[in-house]
PDB file of C-alpha atoms in Angstrom:
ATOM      1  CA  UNK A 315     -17.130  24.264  -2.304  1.00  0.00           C
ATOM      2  CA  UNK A 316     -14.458  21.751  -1.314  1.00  0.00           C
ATOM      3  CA  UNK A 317     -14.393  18.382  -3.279  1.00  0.00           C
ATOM      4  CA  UNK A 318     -13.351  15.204  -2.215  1.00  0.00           C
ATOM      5  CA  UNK A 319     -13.334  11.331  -4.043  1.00  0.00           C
ATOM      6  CA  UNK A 320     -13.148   8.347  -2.104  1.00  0.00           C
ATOM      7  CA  UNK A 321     -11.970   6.121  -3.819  1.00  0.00           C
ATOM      8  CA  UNK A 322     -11.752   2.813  -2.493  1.00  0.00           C
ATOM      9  CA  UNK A 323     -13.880   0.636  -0.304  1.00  0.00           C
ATOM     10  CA  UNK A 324     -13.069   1.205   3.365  1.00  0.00           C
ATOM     11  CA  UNK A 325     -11.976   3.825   5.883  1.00  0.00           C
ATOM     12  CA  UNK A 326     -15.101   5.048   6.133  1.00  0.00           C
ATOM     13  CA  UNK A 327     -14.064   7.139   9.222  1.00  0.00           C
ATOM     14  CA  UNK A 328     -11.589   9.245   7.941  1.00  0.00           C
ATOM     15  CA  UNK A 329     -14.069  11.835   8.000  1.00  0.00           C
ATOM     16  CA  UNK A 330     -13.846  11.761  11.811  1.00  0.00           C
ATOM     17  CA  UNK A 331     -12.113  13.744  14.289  1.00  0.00           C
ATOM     18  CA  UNK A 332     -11.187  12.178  17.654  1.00  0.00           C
ATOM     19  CA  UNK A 333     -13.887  13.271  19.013  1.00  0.00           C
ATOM     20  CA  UNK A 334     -16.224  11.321  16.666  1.00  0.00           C
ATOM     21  CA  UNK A 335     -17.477  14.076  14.790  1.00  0.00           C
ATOM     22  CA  UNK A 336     -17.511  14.565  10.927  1.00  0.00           C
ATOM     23  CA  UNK A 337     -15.127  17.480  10.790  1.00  0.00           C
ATOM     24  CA  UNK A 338     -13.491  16.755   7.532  1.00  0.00           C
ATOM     25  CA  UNK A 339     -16.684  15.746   5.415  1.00  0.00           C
ATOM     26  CA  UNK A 340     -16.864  17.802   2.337  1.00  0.00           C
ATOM     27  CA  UNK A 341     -19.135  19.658   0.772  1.00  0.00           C
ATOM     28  CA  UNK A 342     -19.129  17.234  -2.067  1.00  0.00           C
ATOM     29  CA  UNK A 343     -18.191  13.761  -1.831  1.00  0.00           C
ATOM     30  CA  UNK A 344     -17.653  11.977  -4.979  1.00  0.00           C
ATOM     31  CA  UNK A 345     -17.189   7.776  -4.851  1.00  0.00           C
ATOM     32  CA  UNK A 346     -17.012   4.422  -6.309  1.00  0.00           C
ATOM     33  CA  UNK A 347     -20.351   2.746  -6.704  1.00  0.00           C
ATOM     34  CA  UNK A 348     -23.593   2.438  -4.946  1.00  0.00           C
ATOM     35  CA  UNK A 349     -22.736  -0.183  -1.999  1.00  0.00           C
ATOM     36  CA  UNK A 350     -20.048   2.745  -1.043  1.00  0.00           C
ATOM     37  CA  UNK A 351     -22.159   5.399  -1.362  1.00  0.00           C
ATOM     38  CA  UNK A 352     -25.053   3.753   0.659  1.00  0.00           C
ATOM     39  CA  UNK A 353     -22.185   2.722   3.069  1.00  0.00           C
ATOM     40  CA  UNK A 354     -21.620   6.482   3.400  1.00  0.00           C
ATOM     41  CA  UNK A 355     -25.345   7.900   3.569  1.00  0.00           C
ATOM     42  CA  UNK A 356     -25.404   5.389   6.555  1.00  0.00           C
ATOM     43  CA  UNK A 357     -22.672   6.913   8.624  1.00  0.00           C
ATOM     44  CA  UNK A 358     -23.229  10.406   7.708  1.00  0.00           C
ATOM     45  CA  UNK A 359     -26.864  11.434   6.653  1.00  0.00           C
ATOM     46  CA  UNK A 360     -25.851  15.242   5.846  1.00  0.00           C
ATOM     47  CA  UNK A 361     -23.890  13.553   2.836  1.00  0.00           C
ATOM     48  CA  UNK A 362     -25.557  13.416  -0.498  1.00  0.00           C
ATOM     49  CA  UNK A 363     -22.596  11.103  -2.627  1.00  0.00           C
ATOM     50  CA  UNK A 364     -22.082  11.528  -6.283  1.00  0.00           C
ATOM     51  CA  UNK A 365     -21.422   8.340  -7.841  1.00  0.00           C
ATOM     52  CA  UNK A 366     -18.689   8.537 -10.409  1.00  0.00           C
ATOM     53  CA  UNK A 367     -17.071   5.353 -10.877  1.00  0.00           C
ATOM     54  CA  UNK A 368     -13.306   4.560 -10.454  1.00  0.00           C
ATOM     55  CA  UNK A 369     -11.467   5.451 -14.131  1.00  0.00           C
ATOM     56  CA  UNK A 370      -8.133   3.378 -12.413  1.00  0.00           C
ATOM     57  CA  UNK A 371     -10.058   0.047 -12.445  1.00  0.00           C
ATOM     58  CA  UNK A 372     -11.806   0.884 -15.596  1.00  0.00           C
ATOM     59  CA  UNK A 373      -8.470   1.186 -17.048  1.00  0.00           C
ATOM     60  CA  UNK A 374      -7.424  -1.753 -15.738  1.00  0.00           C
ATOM     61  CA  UNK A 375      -9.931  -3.754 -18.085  1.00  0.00           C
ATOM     62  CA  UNK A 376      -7.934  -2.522 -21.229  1.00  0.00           C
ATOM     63  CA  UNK A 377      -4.465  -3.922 -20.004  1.00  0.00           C
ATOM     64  CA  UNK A 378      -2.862  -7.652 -20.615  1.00  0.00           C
ATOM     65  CA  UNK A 379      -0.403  -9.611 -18.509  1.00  0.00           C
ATOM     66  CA  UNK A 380       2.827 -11.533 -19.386  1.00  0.00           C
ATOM     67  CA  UNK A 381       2.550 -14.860 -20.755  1.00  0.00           C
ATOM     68  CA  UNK A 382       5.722 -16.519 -19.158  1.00  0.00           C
ATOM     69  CA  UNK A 383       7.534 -19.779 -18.850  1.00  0.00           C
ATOM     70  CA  UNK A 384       7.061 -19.394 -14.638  1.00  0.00           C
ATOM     71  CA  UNK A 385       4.105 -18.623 -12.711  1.00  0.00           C
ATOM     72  CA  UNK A 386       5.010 -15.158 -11.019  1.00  0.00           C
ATOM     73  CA  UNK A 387       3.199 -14.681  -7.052  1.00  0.00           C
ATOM     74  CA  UNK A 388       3.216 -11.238  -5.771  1.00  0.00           C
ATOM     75  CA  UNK A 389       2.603 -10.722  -1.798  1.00  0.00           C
ATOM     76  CA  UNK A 390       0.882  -7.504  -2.071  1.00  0.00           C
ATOM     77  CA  UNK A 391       1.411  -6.065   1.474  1.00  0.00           C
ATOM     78  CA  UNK A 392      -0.036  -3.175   3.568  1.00  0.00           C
ATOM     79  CA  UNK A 393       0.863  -1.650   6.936  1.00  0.00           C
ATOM     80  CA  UNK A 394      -0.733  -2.695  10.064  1.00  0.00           C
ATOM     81  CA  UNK A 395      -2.813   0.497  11.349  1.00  0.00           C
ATOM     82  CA  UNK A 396      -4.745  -0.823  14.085  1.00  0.00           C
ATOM     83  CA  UNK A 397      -1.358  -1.268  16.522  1.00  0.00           C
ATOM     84  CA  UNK A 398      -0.275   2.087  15.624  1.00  0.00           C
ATOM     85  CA  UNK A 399       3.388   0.247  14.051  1.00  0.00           C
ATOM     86  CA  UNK A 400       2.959   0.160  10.065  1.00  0.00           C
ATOM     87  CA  UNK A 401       4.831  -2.669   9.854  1.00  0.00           C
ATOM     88  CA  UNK A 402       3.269  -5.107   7.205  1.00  0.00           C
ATOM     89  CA  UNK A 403       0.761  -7.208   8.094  1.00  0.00           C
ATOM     90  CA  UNK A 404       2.902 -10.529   6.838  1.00  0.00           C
ATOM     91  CA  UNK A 405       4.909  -9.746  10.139  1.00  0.00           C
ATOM     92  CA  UNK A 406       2.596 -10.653  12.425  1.00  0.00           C
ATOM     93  CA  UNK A 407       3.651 -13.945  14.116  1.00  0.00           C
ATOM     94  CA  UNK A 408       1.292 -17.020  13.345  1.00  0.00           C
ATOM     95  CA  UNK A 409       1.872 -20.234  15.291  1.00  0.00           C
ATOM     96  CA  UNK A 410       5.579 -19.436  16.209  1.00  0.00           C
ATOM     97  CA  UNK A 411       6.187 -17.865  12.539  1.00  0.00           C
ATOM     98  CA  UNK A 412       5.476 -14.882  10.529  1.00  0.00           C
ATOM     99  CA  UNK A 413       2.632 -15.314   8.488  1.00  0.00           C
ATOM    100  CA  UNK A 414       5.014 -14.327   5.402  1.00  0.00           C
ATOM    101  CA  UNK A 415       7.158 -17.562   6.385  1.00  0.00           C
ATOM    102  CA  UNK A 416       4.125 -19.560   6.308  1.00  0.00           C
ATOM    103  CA  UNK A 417       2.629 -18.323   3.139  1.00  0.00           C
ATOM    104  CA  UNK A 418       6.029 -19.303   1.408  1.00  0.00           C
ATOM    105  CA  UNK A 419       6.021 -22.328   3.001  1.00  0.00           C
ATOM    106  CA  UNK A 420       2.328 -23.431   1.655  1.00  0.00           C
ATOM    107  CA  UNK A 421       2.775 -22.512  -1.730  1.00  0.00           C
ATOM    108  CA  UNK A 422       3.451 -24.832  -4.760  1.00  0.00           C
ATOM    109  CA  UNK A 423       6.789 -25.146  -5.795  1.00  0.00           C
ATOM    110  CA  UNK A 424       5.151 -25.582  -9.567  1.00  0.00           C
ATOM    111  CA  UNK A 425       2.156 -25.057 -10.989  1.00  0.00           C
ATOM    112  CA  UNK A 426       1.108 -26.326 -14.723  1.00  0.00           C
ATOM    113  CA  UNK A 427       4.734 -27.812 -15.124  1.00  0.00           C
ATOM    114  CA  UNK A 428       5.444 -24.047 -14.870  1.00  0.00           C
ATOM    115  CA  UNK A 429       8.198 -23.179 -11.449  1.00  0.00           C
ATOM    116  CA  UNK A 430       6.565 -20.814  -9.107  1.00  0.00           C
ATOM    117  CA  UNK A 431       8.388 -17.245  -8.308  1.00  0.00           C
ATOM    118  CA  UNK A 432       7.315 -15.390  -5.517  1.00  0.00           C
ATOM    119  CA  UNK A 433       7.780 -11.810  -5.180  1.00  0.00           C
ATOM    120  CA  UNK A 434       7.250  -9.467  -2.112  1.00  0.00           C
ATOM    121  CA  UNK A 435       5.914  -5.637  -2.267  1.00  0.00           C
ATOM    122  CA  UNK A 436       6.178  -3.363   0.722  1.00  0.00           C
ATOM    123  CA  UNK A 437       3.864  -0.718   0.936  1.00  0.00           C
ATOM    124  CA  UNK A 438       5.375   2.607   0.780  1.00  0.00           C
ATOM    125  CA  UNK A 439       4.178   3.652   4.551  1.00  0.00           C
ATOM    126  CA  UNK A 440       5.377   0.155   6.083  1.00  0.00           C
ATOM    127  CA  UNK A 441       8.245   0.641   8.648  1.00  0.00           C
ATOM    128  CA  UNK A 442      10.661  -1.573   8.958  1.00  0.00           C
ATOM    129  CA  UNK A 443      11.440  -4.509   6.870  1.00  0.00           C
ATOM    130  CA  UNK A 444       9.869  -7.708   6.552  1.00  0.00           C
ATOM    131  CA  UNK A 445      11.994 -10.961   6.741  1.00  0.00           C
ATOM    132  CA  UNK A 446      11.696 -12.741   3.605  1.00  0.00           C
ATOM    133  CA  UNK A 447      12.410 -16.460   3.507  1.00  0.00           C
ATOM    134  CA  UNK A 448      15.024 -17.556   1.171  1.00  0.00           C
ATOM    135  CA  UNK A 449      12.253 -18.372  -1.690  1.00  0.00           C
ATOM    136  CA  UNK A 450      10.882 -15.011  -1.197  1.00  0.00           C
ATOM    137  CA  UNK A 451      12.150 -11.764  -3.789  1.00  0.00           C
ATOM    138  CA  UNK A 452      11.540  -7.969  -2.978  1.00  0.00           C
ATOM    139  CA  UNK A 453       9.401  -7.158  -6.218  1.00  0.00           C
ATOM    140  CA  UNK A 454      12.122  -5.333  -8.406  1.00  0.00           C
ATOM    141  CA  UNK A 455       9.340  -3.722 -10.648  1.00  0.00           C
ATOM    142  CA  UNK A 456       9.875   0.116  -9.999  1.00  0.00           C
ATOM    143  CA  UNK A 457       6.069   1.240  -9.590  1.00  0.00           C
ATOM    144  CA  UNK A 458       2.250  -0.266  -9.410  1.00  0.00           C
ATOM    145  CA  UNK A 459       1.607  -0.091 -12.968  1.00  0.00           C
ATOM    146  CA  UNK A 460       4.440  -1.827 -14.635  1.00  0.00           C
ATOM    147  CA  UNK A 461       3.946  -4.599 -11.068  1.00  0.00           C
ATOM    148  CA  UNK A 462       0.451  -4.923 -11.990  1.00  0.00           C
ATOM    149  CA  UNK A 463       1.478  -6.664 -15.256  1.00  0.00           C
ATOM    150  CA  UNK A 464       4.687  -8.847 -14.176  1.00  0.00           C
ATOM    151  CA  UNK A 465       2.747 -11.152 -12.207  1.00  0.00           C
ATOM    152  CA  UNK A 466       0.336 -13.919 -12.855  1.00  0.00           C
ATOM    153  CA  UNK A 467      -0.855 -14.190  -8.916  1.00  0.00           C
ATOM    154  CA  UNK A 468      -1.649 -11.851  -6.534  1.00  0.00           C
ATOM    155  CA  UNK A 469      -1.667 -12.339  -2.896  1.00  0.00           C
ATOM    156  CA  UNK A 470      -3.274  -9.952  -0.016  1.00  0.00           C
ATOM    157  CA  UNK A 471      -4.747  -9.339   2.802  1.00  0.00           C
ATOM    158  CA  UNK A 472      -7.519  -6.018   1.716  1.00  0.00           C
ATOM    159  CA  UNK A 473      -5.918  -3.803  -0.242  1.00  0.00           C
ATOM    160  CA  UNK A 474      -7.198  -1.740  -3.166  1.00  0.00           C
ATOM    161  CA  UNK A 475      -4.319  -3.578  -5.066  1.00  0.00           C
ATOM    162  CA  UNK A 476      -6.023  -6.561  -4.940  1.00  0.00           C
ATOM    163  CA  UNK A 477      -8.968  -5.478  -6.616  1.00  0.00           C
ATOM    164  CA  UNK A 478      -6.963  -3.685  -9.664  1.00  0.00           C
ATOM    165  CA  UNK A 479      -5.157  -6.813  -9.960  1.00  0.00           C
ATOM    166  CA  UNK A 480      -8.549  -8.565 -10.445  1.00  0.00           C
ATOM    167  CA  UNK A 481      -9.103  -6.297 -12.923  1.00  0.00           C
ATOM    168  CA  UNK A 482      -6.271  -6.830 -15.598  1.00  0.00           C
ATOM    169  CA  UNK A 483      -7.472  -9.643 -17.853  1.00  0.00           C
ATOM    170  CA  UNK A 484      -5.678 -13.084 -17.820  1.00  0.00           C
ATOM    171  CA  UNK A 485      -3.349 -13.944 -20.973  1.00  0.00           C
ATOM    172  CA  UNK A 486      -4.134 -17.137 -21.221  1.00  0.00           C
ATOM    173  CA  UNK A 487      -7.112 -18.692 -18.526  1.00  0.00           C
ATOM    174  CA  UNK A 488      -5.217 -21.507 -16.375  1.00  0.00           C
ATOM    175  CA  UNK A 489      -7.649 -24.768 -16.184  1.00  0.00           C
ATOM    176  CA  UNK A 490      -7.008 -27.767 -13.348  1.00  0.00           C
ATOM    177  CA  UNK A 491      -6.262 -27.506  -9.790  1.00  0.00           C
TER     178      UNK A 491
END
């Protein structure tokens, strides 16, 4: 019987054709944890979930980050789906700028005594290219994994990145504001 794992907290419909009906619901549907599989009885009642964790974010747990001399930001983005254009989500405009200009804008130039880098990440199905301000890098690091450990602070809008960053234990816990 076909197998599926859904792995990840939302887009609950992709199970839906366009006429609203469950065509692509498997047989079996393996996923995360309980609030997802409850999340998933409620929208479909023929499904019967298997819980089986989510090994990633397990592994996650077992992994350290740098200890550096500055404080590394990532921008983690993510397309925008809802307008049909996949460009990323720090593109849309916010009070005559891009919400990208006015994160970089709003963030410490320091923190701890320690200079602030910040780092941009595209998502691979973005289109287009997002305008960077001048204190604003495209993340050099060459996939997720080796990302996930360059950087002490993540930013994001709701994307499974966020949470596997959560994951990855802190080096050294920062204290004060």
């Amino acid at each position: 019987p076909p197998l599926a794992v859904f792995d990840h907290w939302k887009g609950y419909s992709r199970f839906l054709d366009s006429a609203g009906t469950p065509a692509y619901l498997s047989d079996q549907l393996c996923c995360i944890d309980e609030h997802c599989a409850e999340r998933l009885r409620s929208m479909y009642p023929e499904c019967d979930p298997i819980i089986v964790g989510h090994p990633h974010l397990e592994q996650c747990r077992t992994l350290a980050r740098r200890d550096g001399s500055s404080c590394r930001v990532l921008v983690v983005s993510q397309p925008e789906n809802r307008d049909g254009t996949f460009r990323s989500v720090f593109s849309e405009d916010w009070q005559g700028r891009t919400i990208l200009q006015s994160l970089a804008d709003h963030l410490p130039r320091t923190v701890h005594g320690r200079p602030v880098e910040i780092y941009f990440r595209p998502h691979p199905k973005e289109t287009g290219n997002a305008e960077l301000p001048p204190s604003m890098r495209v993340d050099p690091c060459a996939d997720w994994s080796e990302a996930l450990l360059a950087y002490d602070v993540f930013l994001g809008r709701d994307s499974m990145p966020l949470i596997e960053a959560a994951k990855v234990p802190l080096v050294a816990p920062m204290t004060g504001a």
